[in-house]
Every structure is written in structure tokens, then in C-alpha cells.
Coordinates of C-alpha atoms in Angstrom, one line a residue:
Chain A
M39 CA -19.8 55.2 -46.7
P40 CA -19.6 51.5 -47.6
I41 CA -23.5 51.1 -46.8
S42 CA -24.7 53.7 -49.3
M43 CA -22.7 51.9 -52.2
E44 CA -23.6 48.4 -51.3
S45 CA -27.5 49.2 -50.9
E46 CA -27.1 51.1 -54.1
L47 CA -25.3 48.2 -56.2
K48 CA -28.1 45.8 -54.8
S49 CA -30.6 46.1 -57.4
P50 CA -34.2 44.4 -56.4
A51 CA -33.3 41.7 -58.6
A52 CA -30.6 40.7 -56.5
D53 CA -32.8 40.2 -53.3
P54 CA -34.8 36.5 -54.3
S55 CA -37.7 37.5 -51.9
T56 CA -38.3 40.6 -54.1
A57 CA -36.9 39.2 -57.6
S58 CA -37.8 41.0 -60.3
P59 CA -38.4 38.9 -63.4
E60 CA -36.3 40.8 -65.7
P61 CA -32.5 40.9 -64.9
R62 CA -30.9 44.1 -66.6
P63 CA -29.3 43.5 -69.8
D64 CA -26.7 46.3 -69.2
F65 CA -26.0 45.5 -65.3
I66 CA -22.3 46.2 -66.2
Q67 CA -21.6 49.0 -68.7
V68 CA -18.3 49.9 -70.2
K69 CA -18.3 52.9 -72.3
D70 CA -15.2 54.3 -74.4
F71 CA -13.0 52.7 -72.2
N72 CA -9.4 53.1 -72.6
F73 CA -6.9 52.3 -69.9
F74 CA -3.0 52.6 -69.8
Y75 CA -0.2 51.5 -67.7
G76 CA 2.1 54.2 -67.7
R77 CA 2.3 55.0 -71.2
K78 CA 1.6 51.8 -72.4
Q79 CA -2.4 51.8 -73.7
A80 CA -3.6 48.3 -72.8
L81 CA -7.2 48.8 -73.8
F82 CA -8.7 50.6 -76.8
D83 CA -12.2 52.1 -76.9
I84 CA -14.1 49.1 -75.0
T85 CA -17.9 49.6 -75.2
M86 CA -19.8 46.6 -73.7
D87 CA -22.9 46.0 -72.2
I88 CA -22.5 42.8 -69.8
P89 CA -25.9 41.2 -68.8
E90 CA -27.2 40.5 -64.9
R91 CA -26.8 37.0 -63.7
Q92 CA -25.6 35.4 -66.7
V93 CA -22.0 34.0 -67.2
T94 CA -19.9 36.3 -69.7
A95 CA -16.3 34.8 -70.5
F96 CA -13.3 36.8 -71.8
I97 CA -11.0 35.1 -74.4
G98 CA -8.1 35.8 -76.0
P99 CA -4.3 35.5 -76.5
S100 CA -2.1 36.4 -73.6
G101 CA -1.6 40.0 -73.2
C102 CA -4.9 40.9 -74.8
G103 CA -6.3 42.9 -72.1
K104 CA -8.9 40.6 -70.8
S105 CA -7.6 40.4 -67.5
T106 CA -6.9 44.5 -67.5
L107 CA -10.3 44.9 -68.2
L108 CA -11.8 42.1 -65.5
R109 CA -9.4 43.7 -62.7
N110 CA -10.9 47.3 -63.8
F111 CA -14.4 46.1 -62.5
N112 CA -13.3 46.6 -58.6
R113 CA -10.4 48.6 -59.6
M114 CA -7.6 46.5 -58.7
N115 CA -5.7 48.3 -61.1
D116 CA -5.5 51.0 -58.5
L117 CA -2.9 49.0 -56.6
I118 CA -0.7 49.8 -59.8
D119 CA 1.4 52.8 -59.9
G120 CA 0.8 55.0 -63.1
T121 CA -2.2 53.6 -64.2
H122 CA -5.1 55.7 -65.7
H123 CA -7.8 55.4 -67.9
T124 CA -10.6 57.3 -69.9
G125 CA -14.3 56.5 -70.4
D126 CA -16.5 55.2 -67.9
I127 CA -17.7 51.9 -66.7
T128 CA -20.9 51.6 -64.3
I129 CA -22.4 48.6 -62.4
N130 CA -26.0 48.6 -62.2
G131 CA -26.3 52.4 -63.6
R132 CA -23.5 53.6 -61.0
S133 CA -20.1 54.9 -62.3
I134 CA -17.3 53.1 -60.3
Y135 CA -15.0 56.1 -61.2
D136 CA -17.5 58.1 -59.3
P137 CA -15.4 60.1 -56.7
K138 CA -17.7 60.1 -54.0
L139 CA -17.4 56.3 -54.4
E140 CA -15.1 54.6 -51.9
I141 CA -13.2 52.0 -53.4
I142 CA -13.8 49.7 -50.3
A143 CA -17.3 49.4 -50.5
L144 CA -17.0 48.6 -54.4
R145 CA -14.5 45.7 -53.9
R146 CA -17.1 44.4 -51.2
S147 CA -19.8 44.4 -53.8
I148 CA -17.8 42.8 -56.2
G149 CA -16.2 39.0 -55.5
M150 CA -12.9 38.2 -57.0
V151 CA -11.5 34.8 -57.7
F152 CA -7.9 34.8 -58.8
Q153 CA -5.8 32.2 -61.2
K154 CA -3.6 31.1 -58.6
S155 CA -5.9 29.8 -55.6
N156 CA -4.9 32.5 -52.5
P157 CA -6.5 31.4 -49.2
F158 CA -5.1 33.1 -46.4
P159 CA -2.5 31.3 -44.1
K160 CA -5.5 30.7 -41.5
S161 CA -8.2 28.5 -40.9
I162 CA -11.0 27.6 -43.1
Y163 CA -13.3 29.4 -41.4
E164 CA -11.4 32.5 -40.9
N165 CA -10.9 32.8 -44.8
I166 CA -14.8 32.6 -45.1
V167 CA -15.5 34.9 -42.3
Y168 CA -12.6 37.5 -43.3
S169 CA -14.7 40.0 -45.5
L170 CA -17.4 40.4 -42.7
R171 CA -14.4 40.8 -39.9
I172 CA -12.9 43.5 -41.9
A173 CA -16.4 45.0 -42.3
G174 CA -16.8 44.6 -38.2
R175 CA -19.2 42.1 -38.2
R176 CA -18.7 39.8 -34.4
N177 CA -22.1 38.0 -34.2
R178 CA -20.9 34.6 -34.1
K179 CA -24.2 33.0 -35.3
F180 CA -24.2 35.3 -38.2
L181 CA -20.7 34.2 -38.8
D182 CA -21.3 30.6 -38.5
E183 CA -24.1 30.9 -40.8
T184 CA -22.3 32.7 -43.6
V185 CA -19.6 30.0 -43.5
E186 CA -22.1 27.2 -43.9
R187 CA -24.0 29.3 -46.9
S188 CA -20.6 30.2 -48.3
L189 CA -19.4 26.7 -48.2
R190 CA -22.3 25.0 -49.3
G191 CA -22.4 27.6 -52.3
A192 CA -19.1 26.4 -53.4
A193 CA -20.0 23.0 -52.9
L194 CA -17.3 22.1 -50.4
W195 CA -19.4 22.1 -47.2
D196 CA -19.2 18.5 -46.9
E197 CA -15.9 18.1 -47.8
V198 CA -14.6 20.2 -44.8
K199 CA -17.4 20.8 -42.4
D200 CA -15.5 18.7 -39.9
R201 CA -12.2 20.7 -40.0
L202 CA -13.2 24.2 -40.1
N203 CA -10.7 25.4 -37.8
E204 CA -7.9 23.7 -39.6
S205 CA -5.4 25.6 -41.7
A206 CA -6.9 26.3 -45.2
L207 CA -3.3 25.4 -46.9
G208 CA -4.1 22.0 -46.2
L209 CA -6.4 21.7 -48.6
S210 CA -6.0 20.2 -51.9
G211 CA -5.5 22.8 -55.0
G212 CA -9.2 22.1 -56.2
Q213 CA -10.7 22.6 -52.7
M214 CA -8.5 26.2 -52.1
Q215 CA -9.8 27.3 -55.3
R216 CA -13.5 26.3 -54.1
L217 CA -12.8 28.1 -50.6
C218 CA -11.6 31.4 -52.6
I219 CA -14.9 31.3 -54.5
A220 CA -16.8 30.5 -50.9
R221 CA -14.4 33.4 -49.6
A222 CA -15.6 35.8 -52.6
I223 CA -19.2 35.1 -52.3
A224 CA -19.7 35.2 -48.6
N225 CA -20.2 38.8 -48.3
N226 CA -23.4 38.6 -50.9
P227 CA -21.5 40.3 -53.9
E228 CA -23.3 41.4 -56.5
V229 CA -20.6 40.4 -59.4
L230 CA -18.0 37.7 -59.1
L231 CA -14.9 38.2 -61.3
M232 CA -13.2 34.9 -62.2
D233 CA -9.6 35.4 -63.6
E234 CA -8.5 32.3 -64.9
P235 CA -9.9 30.4 -62.0
C236 CA -9.3 26.6 -63.2
S237 CA -6.0 27.2 -65.1
A238 CA -4.1 25.7 -62.0
L239 CA -6.3 22.7 -61.6
D240 CA -6.8 19.3 -62.6
P241 CA -9.7 18.3 -65.2
I242 CA -11.7 16.7 -61.9
A243 CA -11.3 19.9 -60.0
T244 CA -12.1 22.2 -63.0
A245 CA -15.2 20.4 -63.9
K246 CA -16.3 21.1 -60.2
V247 CA -15.5 24.3 -60.6
E248 CA -17.3 24.7 -63.7
E249 CA -20.4 22.8 -62.3
L250 CA -20.0 25.4 -59.4
I251 CA -20.1 28.8 -62.3
H252 CA -23.4 27.2 -63.5
E253 CA -25.1 27.2 -60.0
L254 CA -23.8 30.4 -58.7
K255 CA -25.3 32.3 -62.1
K256 CA -28.3 31.9 -60.4
D257 CA -27.5 34.7 -57.8
F258 CA -24.5 36.2 -59.4
T259 CA -23.5 38.1 -62.2
I260 CA -20.2 36.3 -63.3
V261 CA -17.5 37.3 -65.5
I262 CA -14.5 34.7 -66.3
V263 CA -11.7 35.2 -67.9
T264 CA -10.4 32.4 -69.7
H265 CA -8.1 30.6 -71.8
N266 CA -9.3 27.3 -72.4
M267 CA -11.8 27.8 -75.3
Q268 CA -13.7 24.6 -74.5
Q269 CA -14.5 26.2 -70.8
A270 CA -15.9 29.1 -72.5
T271 CA -18.4 27.1 -74.4
R272 CA -19.3 24.8 -71.5
C273 CA -20.2 27.4 -68.7
S274 CA -20.7 30.8 -70.3
D275 CA -23.7 32.6 -71.9
R276 CA -22.0 35.0 -73.4
T277 CA -18.4 35.4 -75.2
A278 CA -16.3 38.1 -75.8
F279 CA -13.0 37.9 -77.9
F280 CA -10.2 40.5 -77.2
Y281 CA -7.0 40.9 -79.2
L282 CA -4.3 43.6 -78.8
G283 CA -6.2 45.5 -76.5
R284 CA -9.3 45.9 -78.3
L285 CA -12.7 44.1 -78.4
I286 CA -13.0 42.2 -81.5
E287 CA -16.4 40.7 -81.2
F288 CA -18.8 40.1 -78.2
D289 CA -22.0 37.7 -78.6
T290 CA -23.7 34.8 -77.5
T291 CA -21.3 32.0 -76.9
E292 CA -23.0 30.1 -79.2
K293 CA -22.7 32.6 -82.1
I294 CA -19.2 32.9 -81.4
F295 CA -17.9 29.6 -81.6
S296 CA -20.3 28.4 -84.5
N297 CA -20.5 31.3 -86.6
P298 CA -18.4 34.3 -85.5
S299 CA -18.7 37.6 -87.4
Q300 CA -15.2 38.3 -87.4
K301 CA -12.4 36.5 -89.5
Q302 CA -9.8 37.0 -86.3
T303 CA -12.3 35.5 -83.9
E304 CA -12.5 32.6 -86.3
D305 CA -8.9 32.3 -86.6
Y306 CA -8.3 32.3 -82.9
I307 CA -11.2 29.9 -82.0
T308 CA -10.1 27.3 -84.8
G309 CA -6.6 27.5 -83.3
R310 CA -4.9 29.3 -86.4
F311 CA -3.3 31.5 -83.8
G312 CA -2.7 32.5 -80.2
Chain B
M287 CA 28.1 9.7 -83.1
A288 CA 31.5 9.8 -81.5
D289 CA 31.0 12.5 -79.2
T290 CA 27.9 11.2 -78.0
E291 CA 28.3 11.0 -74.0
H292 CA 26.0 7.9 -73.4
F293 CA 26.8 5.9 -70.3
F294 CA 26.7 2.7 -72.4
T295 CA 29.5 3.5 -75.0
A296 CA 33.0 3.3 -73.9
A297 CA 33.9 7.1 -74.4
G298 CA 30.4 8.2 -73.0
A299 CA 31.1 6.1 -69.8
H300 CA 35.0 7.4 -69.5
R301 CA 33.8 10.9 -69.5
A302 CA 30.7 10.5 -67.3
G303 CA 33.6 8.9 -65.1
I304 CA 35.7 12.1 -64.8
R305 CA 32.7 13.9 -64.1
S306 CA 31.6 11.9 -61.7
F307 CA 35.3 11.9 -60.0
G308 CA 35.0 15.8 -60.4
N309 CA 31.9 15.6 -58.4
K310 CA 33.1 13.5 -55.7
V311 CA 36.4 16.0 -55.1
L312 CA 34.3 18.8 -54.9
N313 CA 31.8 17.7 -52.4
V314 CA 34.6 16.8 -50.4
V315 CA 36.4 20.1 -50.6
C316 CA 32.9 21.6 -49.6
V317 CA 32.7 19.6 -46.5
A318 CA 36.2 19.9 -45.4
L319 CA 35.6 23.8 -45.7
A320 CA 32.6 23.9 -43.9
L321 CA 34.0 21.3 -40.7
L322 CA 36.9 24.3 -41.2
T323 CA 34.3 27.0 -40.4
L324 CA 32.9 24.9 -37.6
I325 CA 36.2 25.0 -35.7
P326 CA 36.2 28.2 -34.3
L327 CA 32.6 28.3 -33.2
V328 CA 33.2 24.9 -31.4
S329 CA 36.5 26.1 -29.9
I330 CA 34.9 29.4 -28.4
V331 CA 31.6 27.2 -27.1
F332 CA 34.4 24.3 -25.7
L333 CA 36.3 27.3 -23.9
V334 CA 33.8 29.2 -22.4
L335 CA 32.1 25.9 -21.0
K336 CA 35.7 24.6 -19.7
N337 CA 36.5 27.9 -17.9
G338 CA 32.9 29.1 -17.0
L339 CA 31.3 26.0 -15.7
P340 CA 33.4 25.7 -12.6
L341 CA 31.8 28.9 -11.1
L342 CA 28.3 28.6 -12.5
T343 CA 26.3 28.2 -9.3
P344 CA 23.2 29.5 -8.1
A345 CA 24.8 32.2 -5.9
I346 CA 26.1 33.7 -9.3
F347 CA 22.5 35.4 -10.1
T348 CA 22.0 36.4 -6.4
E349 CA 25.2 37.9 -5.5
L350 CA 27.0 40.9 -5.9
P351 CA 30.6 41.2 -7.7
P352 CA 33.0 40.8 -5.3
A353 CA 35.6 43.4 -4.6
A354 CA 39.1 43.2 -6.3
G355 CA 41.2 40.2 -4.9
Q356 CA 38.1 39.1 -2.8
A357 CA 36.6 35.5 -3.5
G358 CA 33.2 34.3 -3.9
G359 CA 30.3 36.5 -4.8
G360 CA 28.2 36.9 -8.3
F361 CA 26.7 39.3 -10.6
G362 CA 23.3 39.1 -10.3
N363 CA 22.9 43.0 -10.4
A364 CA 24.8 42.5 -14.1
V365 CA 22.2 40.1 -15.3
V366 CA 19.5 42.0 -14.3
G367 CA 21.2 45.1 -16.0
T368 CA 21.8 43.4 -19.1
F369 CA 17.8 42.5 -19.0
Q370 CA 16.9 45.7 -18.1
M371 CA 18.9 47.7 -21.0
V372 CA 18.1 44.9 -23.8
G373 CA 14.3 45.2 -22.5
I374 CA 14.5 49.2 -23.1
A375 CA 16.3 49.0 -26.4
L376 CA 13.7 46.6 -27.7
A377 CA 11.2 48.7 -26.3
I378 CA 12.4 51.5 -28.3
A379 CA 13.8 49.8 -31.8
A380 CA 11.3 47.3 -31.9
P381 CA 8.2 49.2 -32.9
L382 CA 10.2 51.8 -34.5
G383 CA 11.9 49.4 -36.7
I384 CA 8.9 47.3 -37.6
L385 CA 6.5 50.5 -38.1
S386 CA 9.4 51.9 -40.7
A387 CA 9.5 49.0 -42.3
V388 CA 5.8 48.8 -42.9
Y389 CA 6.1 52.4 -43.8
I390 CA 9.0 52.0 -46.5
N391 CA 7.6 48.8 -48.0
E392 CA 3.5 49.0 -48.0
Y393 CA 2.9 52.6 -48.0
A394 CA 5.6 54.5 -50.2
P395 CA 7.8 51.7 -51.2
T396 CA 9.5 54.0 -54.0
S397 CA 9.1 57.3 -52.5
R398 CA 12.6 59.6 -51.8
L399 CA 11.9 59.4 -48.2
S400 CA 11.7 55.3 -48.1
N401 CA 14.7 55.0 -50.2
T402 CA 16.9 57.2 -47.6
V403 CA 15.6 55.7 -44.9
R404 CA 16.7 52.0 -46.7
F405 CA 19.8 53.6 -47.3
V406 CA 20.6 55.2 -43.9
A407 CA 19.6 52.2 -42.0
K408 CA 22.1 50.0 -44.3
L409 CA 24.7 52.4 -43.7
L410 CA 24.0 52.6 -39.6
T411 CA 24.3 48.4 -39.6
G412 CA 28.1 49.0 -40.5
I413 CA 28.6 52.0 -37.6
P414 CA 31.0 50.9 -35.0
S415 CA 29.2 50.0 -31.7
I416 CA 31.6 52.6 -29.7
I417 CA 29.9 55.3 -32.0
C418 CA 26.3 54.6 -30.8
G419 CA 27.7 54.7 -27.1
V420 CA 29.2 58.1 -27.8
F421 CA 26.5 59.5 -29.5
A422 CA 24.0 58.3 -26.4
Y423 CA 26.6 60.0 -24.2
A424 CA 26.3 63.2 -26.1
V425 CA 22.3 63.2 -26.5
I426 CA 21.5 61.8 -23.0
V427 CA 24.4 61.7 -20.4
L428 CA 25.8 65.2 -21.0
P429 CA 22.9 67.3 -20.9
K430 CA 22.0 66.2 -17.6
T431 CA 25.3 66.3 -16.2
G432 CA 25.5 70.0 -17.6
L433 CA 22.1 70.9 -16.5
I434 CA 23.2 70.0 -12.7
E435 CA 26.6 71.6 -12.9
A436 CA 24.3 74.8 -14.6
V437 CA 21.7 74.5 -11.7
Q438 CA 24.5 74.1 -8.8
G439 CA 25.8 77.4 -9.7
W440 CA 22.5 79.1 -9.3
R441 CA 22.1 81.3 -5.9
E442 CA 21.2 79.1 -2.7
G443 CA 17.4 79.2 -1.7
W444 CA 14.0 77.1 -2.3
F445 CA 13.9 77.4 -6.1
R446 CA 17.7 76.3 -6.6
D447 CA 16.4 73.1 -4.4
I448 CA 13.4 72.3 -6.5
A449 CA 15.3 72.5 -10.0
L450 CA 18.2 70.8 -8.6
W451 CA 15.4 67.8 -7.7
I452 CA 13.9 68.1 -11.1
V453 CA 17.4 67.8 -12.9
T454 CA 18.7 65.1 -10.9
S455 CA 15.6 63.0 -11.6
L456 CA 15.3 63.4 -15.2
P457 CA 15.6 60.0 -16.8
S458 CA 19.2 60.5 -18.2
G459 CA 22.7 60.7 -16.8
F460 CA 24.9 57.6 -16.7
S461 CA 21.9 55.4 -16.7
A462 CA 20.1 52.2 -17.8
W463 CA 18.0 54.5 -20.0
A464 CA 21.1 55.8 -21.3
G465 CA 22.4 52.2 -22.1
G466 CA 19.0 51.4 -23.4
F467 CA 19.1 54.1 -25.9
A468 CA 22.7 53.2 -27.1
L469 CA 21.8 49.8 -27.7
S470 CA 18.6 50.5 -29.4
I471 CA 20.6 52.4 -32.1
L472 CA 22.7 49.3 -32.5
M473 CA 19.5 47.4 -33.0
L474 CA 17.3 49.4 -35.1
P475 CA 18.8 49.0 -38.6
T476 CA 19.1 45.4 -38.1
I477 CA 15.3 45.1 -36.9
L478 CA 14.5 47.5 -39.7
I479 CA 16.1 45.7 -42.7
T480 CA 14.8 42.2 -41.5
A481 CA 11.6 43.4 -41.0
E482 CA 11.4 44.8 -44.6
Q483 CA 12.8 41.9 -46.0
A484 CA 10.1 39.6 -43.9
L485 CA 7.3 41.9 -45.4
L486 CA 8.7 41.8 -48.9
G487 CA 8.3 37.7 -48.3
V488 CA 4.8 37.9 -47.8
S489 CA 3.2 36.7 -50.9
K490 CA 1.6 39.6 -53.0
A491 CA -1.2 36.9 -53.6
Y492 CA -2.4 37.6 -50.1
R493 CA -2.5 41.1 -50.3
E494 CA -4.7 40.6 -53.6
A495 CA -7.1 38.4 -52.2
S496 CA -7.4 41.2 -48.8
Y497 CA -8.0 44.2 -51.3
G498 CA -10.3 42.2 -53.5
L499 CA -12.5 41.4 -50.5
G500 CA -12.4 45.2 -49.8
A501 CA -10.1 45.5 -47.1
T502 CA -8.3 48.9 -46.2
R503 CA -4.8 49.0 -46.6
F504 CA -4.2 49.1 -42.7
Q505 CA -6.5 46.0 -42.5
T506 CA -4.5 44.1 -45.0
I507 CA -1.4 44.8 -43.0
W508 CA -2.6 43.9 -39.7
R509 CA -4.7 41.1 -40.3
I510 CA -2.7 39.2 -43.2
V511 CA 0.9 40.6 -44.0
L512 CA 2.2 41.5 -40.5
P513 CA 0.9 38.0 -39.1
D514 CA 2.4 36.2 -41.5
A515 CA 6.0 38.0 -41.5
V516 CA 6.1 37.7 -37.8
P517 CA 8.2 34.8 -37.8
A518 CA 10.9 36.5 -40.0
I519 CA 10.5 39.6 -38.1
M520 CA 11.1 37.7 -34.6
T521 CA 14.3 36.4 -36.1
G522 CA 15.7 39.6 -36.8
I523 CA 14.8 40.9 -33.5
M524 CA 16.4 38.0 -31.7
L525 CA 19.6 38.4 -33.9
S526 CA 19.6 42.2 -32.8
V527 CA 19.3 41.1 -29.1
A528 CA 21.9 38.5 -29.3
R529 CA 24.1 41.5 -30.8
A530 CA 23.3 44.0 -28.5
A531 CA 23.3 42.0 -25.3
G532 CA 27.0 41.3 -26.0
E533 CA 27.9 44.9 -26.7
T534 CA 30.1 46.5 -24.2
A535 CA 31.3 49.6 -25.9
P536 CA 28.0 51.1 -26.1
L537 CA 27.6 50.7 -22.3
I538 CA 31.0 52.1 -21.1
F539 CA 29.8 55.5 -22.1
T540 CA 26.4 55.4 -21.1
A541 CA 25.4 52.8 -18.2
L542 CA 29.0 52.6 -16.4
F543 CA 28.7 50.0 -14.2
S544 CA 27.7 49.3 -10.7
Q545 CA 28.4 47.3 -7.7
F546 CA 25.3 47.3 -6.3
W547 CA 21.6 46.4 -7.2
A548 CA 20.1 49.0 -9.3
Q549 CA 17.4 50.9 -7.5
S550 CA 16.0 52.5 -10.2
L551 CA 16.7 53.1 -14.3
N552 CA 18.4 56.3 -13.2
E553 CA 21.6 55.3 -11.8
P554 CA 24.6 53.7 -13.1
T555 CA 23.6 50.0 -14.0
A556 CA 25.7 47.0 -14.5
S557 CA 25.8 44.7 -17.3
L558 CA 27.3 41.0 -18.3
S559 CA 29.2 42.7 -20.8
V560 CA 31.3 45.5 -18.9
L561 CA 31.6 43.1 -16.1
I562 CA 32.9 40.6 -18.4
Y563 CA 35.4 43.6 -19.6
N564 CA 36.1 44.7 -16.3
F565 CA 37.3 41.1 -14.4
S566 CA 39.0 40.0 -17.4
T567 CA 41.5 42.8 -17.4
L568 CA 42.0 42.5 -13.8
P569 CA 44.9 40.2 -12.6
Y570 CA 43.0 38.4 -9.7
E571 CA 42.2 34.7 -11.0
H572 CA 39.2 34.6 -9.3
Q573 CA 37.7 37.6 -11.2
Q574 CA 39.0 36.2 -14.2
N575 CA 37.3 33.0 -14.2
M576 CA 34.0 35.0 -13.2
A577 CA 34.7 36.9 -16.4
W578 CA 34.2 33.4 -18.0
T579 CA 31.5 32.3 -16.1
A580 CA 29.8 35.4 -17.3
S581 CA 30.6 35.0 -20.7
L582 CA 29.0 31.7 -20.5
V583 CA 25.6 33.2 -18.8
L584 CA 25.4 35.4 -21.6
V585 CA 25.8 32.5 -24.4
I586 CA 23.4 30.6 -22.4
L587 CA 20.8 33.6 -21.9
V588 CA 20.9 34.3 -25.8
T589 CA 20.7 30.9 -26.6
I590 CA 17.5 30.3 -24.5
S591 CA 16.0 33.8 -26.1
N592 CA 16.9 32.4 -29.5
V593 CA 15.2 29.0 -29.1
T594 CA 12.2 30.4 -27.4
A595 CA 11.4 32.9 -30.3
Q596 CA 11.7 30.2 -32.7
V597 CA 9.5 27.9 -31.0
V598 CA 6.9 30.5 -30.1
F599 CA 7.2 32.2 -33.3
R600 CA 7.2 29.3 -35.6
K601 CA 4.9 29.5 -38.5
R602 CA 2.0 27.1 -38.2

């Protein structure tokens, strides 16, 4: 029942026509969450509340579990054999591990952007409408509108509007990543997950994507994993610092980078390790 | 600094010179060996062209094989028969091979069943083609012949007539079906293994993107993975077609040969490869030359289908 999940995840706040003034402070709730790859524990007792329509950055050295946690929000880790978890994650009040919930529906309401841009070897147009096609949408007018809205949303429309039917693989690296963002927002998700979206981009393309993140947070709850601490300071409202599978500190970005309460956080952001 | 190999010191330049000389020698050896491997290939093509071209006329495709010692004629029925049997084989082996590959690569890559299928497929690639023929003979040809004999032994009457009619119209016996079946066994492992490699070659990033957008496994396979793997799968299919079209052994037991145009897929059927085998062993010069021409036609047909597949399914 994909529809039910989507409608349940859609809070009134997500619909601009009936926008409630108060975004939920605990839109994504992680409760006592432990996660294991086989016997190896990757996350330890994570508890955190991620607020709605803000940008939350996950920072920390490689292997600290930040991507693992991100990939649990849309249960991409289910694709890996031998993983299991304890604890719970809820999005807009509903557990994503509810056995009645369909993973397909969950993933449809959560957009994901990967480290390496991965447009399909199809046309720009077909890349954007993929999520609609697999949901069985055929109305040409609706598809056309979605393509324009998504590409405008990803600040790519003006660059590609005359070649929508050309292969997406002919775009530049930065354009490809923005195309992937456009593809991720085409289905109007509630949450946008970004796994180091700029690590393969040059500074100019990175600036564009960061600008875009700033725009997108008006409509989406964004969680971004980044290795780049300047990026976290530039574009996030809140920052979570992870180390060795534990959440060390989670606070406003300003607080984390100016006056962290934990020594480990301070050591990391001042470049003493990591 | 005596050991440094700077180009601008005398010792360094000397050593660099030796290395560059060794490099050149190896280059020459590689080129020479590459040319050497070309010799058999080129000489086969040359021989086939030289001996096959004189008889290559349109009549070859429209006329029936000449009787022993007779001149003229052609082998149109063998060309048709080869197409029929390779077609049947393809219709069996391609879906089976591709779907099995999808299962063992996408659905249960590490299951015991998948590992068994992989192992058996690898074994089957090494199986002598004549064994495929014997197998098809045992499971397709023999049962029908046996059944006919059994029914013929019944008491005469309308019941026996009907039973005989049913049994004789079974799609088996020495037939294009049996030949196609034998060839399909030959093609299956090649198609399966190349299809699995093709699926393995599809970037993991595409699958992640698809699943991340809420696609099911079936949608991901059907819309993303298979389209991307098609060119490589087609290469495997064409390889197996090329091999099957030239096989004689599996057909001798199953399709036999026919001097006539095939009326149905249920009767002994001529093929290019069996024609080449038959005619090349005859003591008549005309028939031997015709065997060369049949070889040439076979080579041309396989080349055409290969090139067509490459062009049509090229990655865009």
C-alpha cells in the first residue's frame, strides 16, 4: 500500500497550501539505535531528533557510521546481507521498521543523492520521471510538468531545457549531480538524504549544490553527510559529530563549530585528527 | 649519487638505453606473435573464399542438393534448415539462459542453487557437442520411434489408427525440433555465463539509484539492469549462435539430413553443417566444391548476424 505510507508521512506542513507554521522538531527520531553488519557493530546507541525543514549535517572521520545511519533512514542497508538493528527510527511519528510498512513506499517518500552522481544511462527526461514511471504514472502533461519543476528546483532547467531527450551521461559532473538531486525531488519526497553529494565536484559546482541545498530546505528536511567541515558550516543548521559509531555531539552548527562541549568534537573540527 | 638513473648522467642514459632497447625487442616479439596467430585465420578465410566463390550463385539458395555424381543444384533447403534449427535453439536457450542469469545474479547470488547452476554451466561449456546430440537423440528422437513401434504392435482398428496418427504427429523423432533442442543445450551455458557477466558489469550505482527511488527489484532489473546489459548479452548470444550454426555432431543424431524442402519442423531436416560433412566426404568434385561453397555461406551468414547484432544493440 504505497499510497497509505506516503499520505501518512505527508504532514500538513509539507503541503504549502495548508502549511502549519511550526515545523516538527523531531521529524526524524532515532531511538537507542544499534546497527550491525554481521557481527560487527557499526552504530552504538544513537538517539537523536532531526528537525523538519532544516539542514542537518553528519560529520566525522571515515568509518564513523554517519553514512550507515543515513542509509538506514530509507533502509538502503536492507540491500546488504546479514545486517540487523535494535532500537527504532521514526519519521513523522511512524516507525520505518513497522512490518506493515512497505519499503518501496518509504523509499518513494525519501529522496537520496549519492556520493558519486549516478544518473541512469537514459535521457535527462527519463531520469527525472523514473520515480513516476515506476509508480505507474503515465499522464504526459503531469510528467512534463514534473520534469520542469524538478529541474528548476535543482537549478538545472535553464542549462538543459533544450536537450531533455539527450543522454544524461553527456552532462558535466556538477550537472549530473544536480540532475540526481532533481531526480530525487521529482516525487515530492518528505526527506532528502545526501551522502557526500559534493565530494566528487569542483569548487564551482560545489557552490551551486550548496546554494541549492539552501533553497531546498524550504520544502524538504535535509540530512547531509559531509567530509568537508566548511561545507557543514556553510549550509547546515544543525551538525552531528560521529566518532567510532557513536554520536558524540549534536547541536546547532554554530555551537558545534564555535564552542563544542566535547573534547573529541573540538579535536576533530580543529583538525587535530580525522 | 652513483646509482641515480638521471637521463642526463652518462650511466643513467646508458641504462635507460638498455631498457629502451629491451622494450623495443619485446614490442617486436609481441607484434610478430600477433601476426602469427593471424595466419591460420587468414588462411582459412582465403581457402574458403578461393574454393567456395566459384559456385556461389543465386541458384545455390533456390535449388535442392544434387544427387551423387550429378552436377548443378544448390542447398537452399540446408540454408533454411540451419535457420530453423538455430532459431528453435535460440528460442529455447536465450530466455532460459538470460532468466537463469538474472536469478543467479540478481535474486540469490550466494545461494546453493545459484552456485550449483554456475558450476554446472561451466561444466556444460566443456561438454563435447556430440554428447548433446546423443542426449537429444535419447530424450526426443527415441521416445517417438519407440512409441510408434509400440502402437504399430496394437490390434488393428480405428483406435490404433487414431493412436498412430497422434504419435506420428508428436513434435519429435528425427526432426528440426530435435536438432534445435540439441543445439540449445550447446548454446545454453554460453548464454548463461555471458549474461551473468553482463549483469555483473552493470554499475552498482544504477541499482542503488533505482532502489533509492522506490523501485522494486523487478522494476530495477527490467528498467535499469537488463537494458544496460543488453549489448553484452547480445554478444554472448551471437557467440553461441555462431558456434551452434557450425555444429555438425549434434545434428547427425537428431535432424539427420534431407534432400528435399522441409514441409514441417517434424521431419528430418537438412542443415549447412551436415551438408558440408556429407558432401566433403563424397568422391565427386562437384559435391566437394559445393561443400566449400556451403562453408563460405555459413561463414557469411554468421558474420552478417554478428555485425547486425553489434550495430543494432550497440551501447548508445
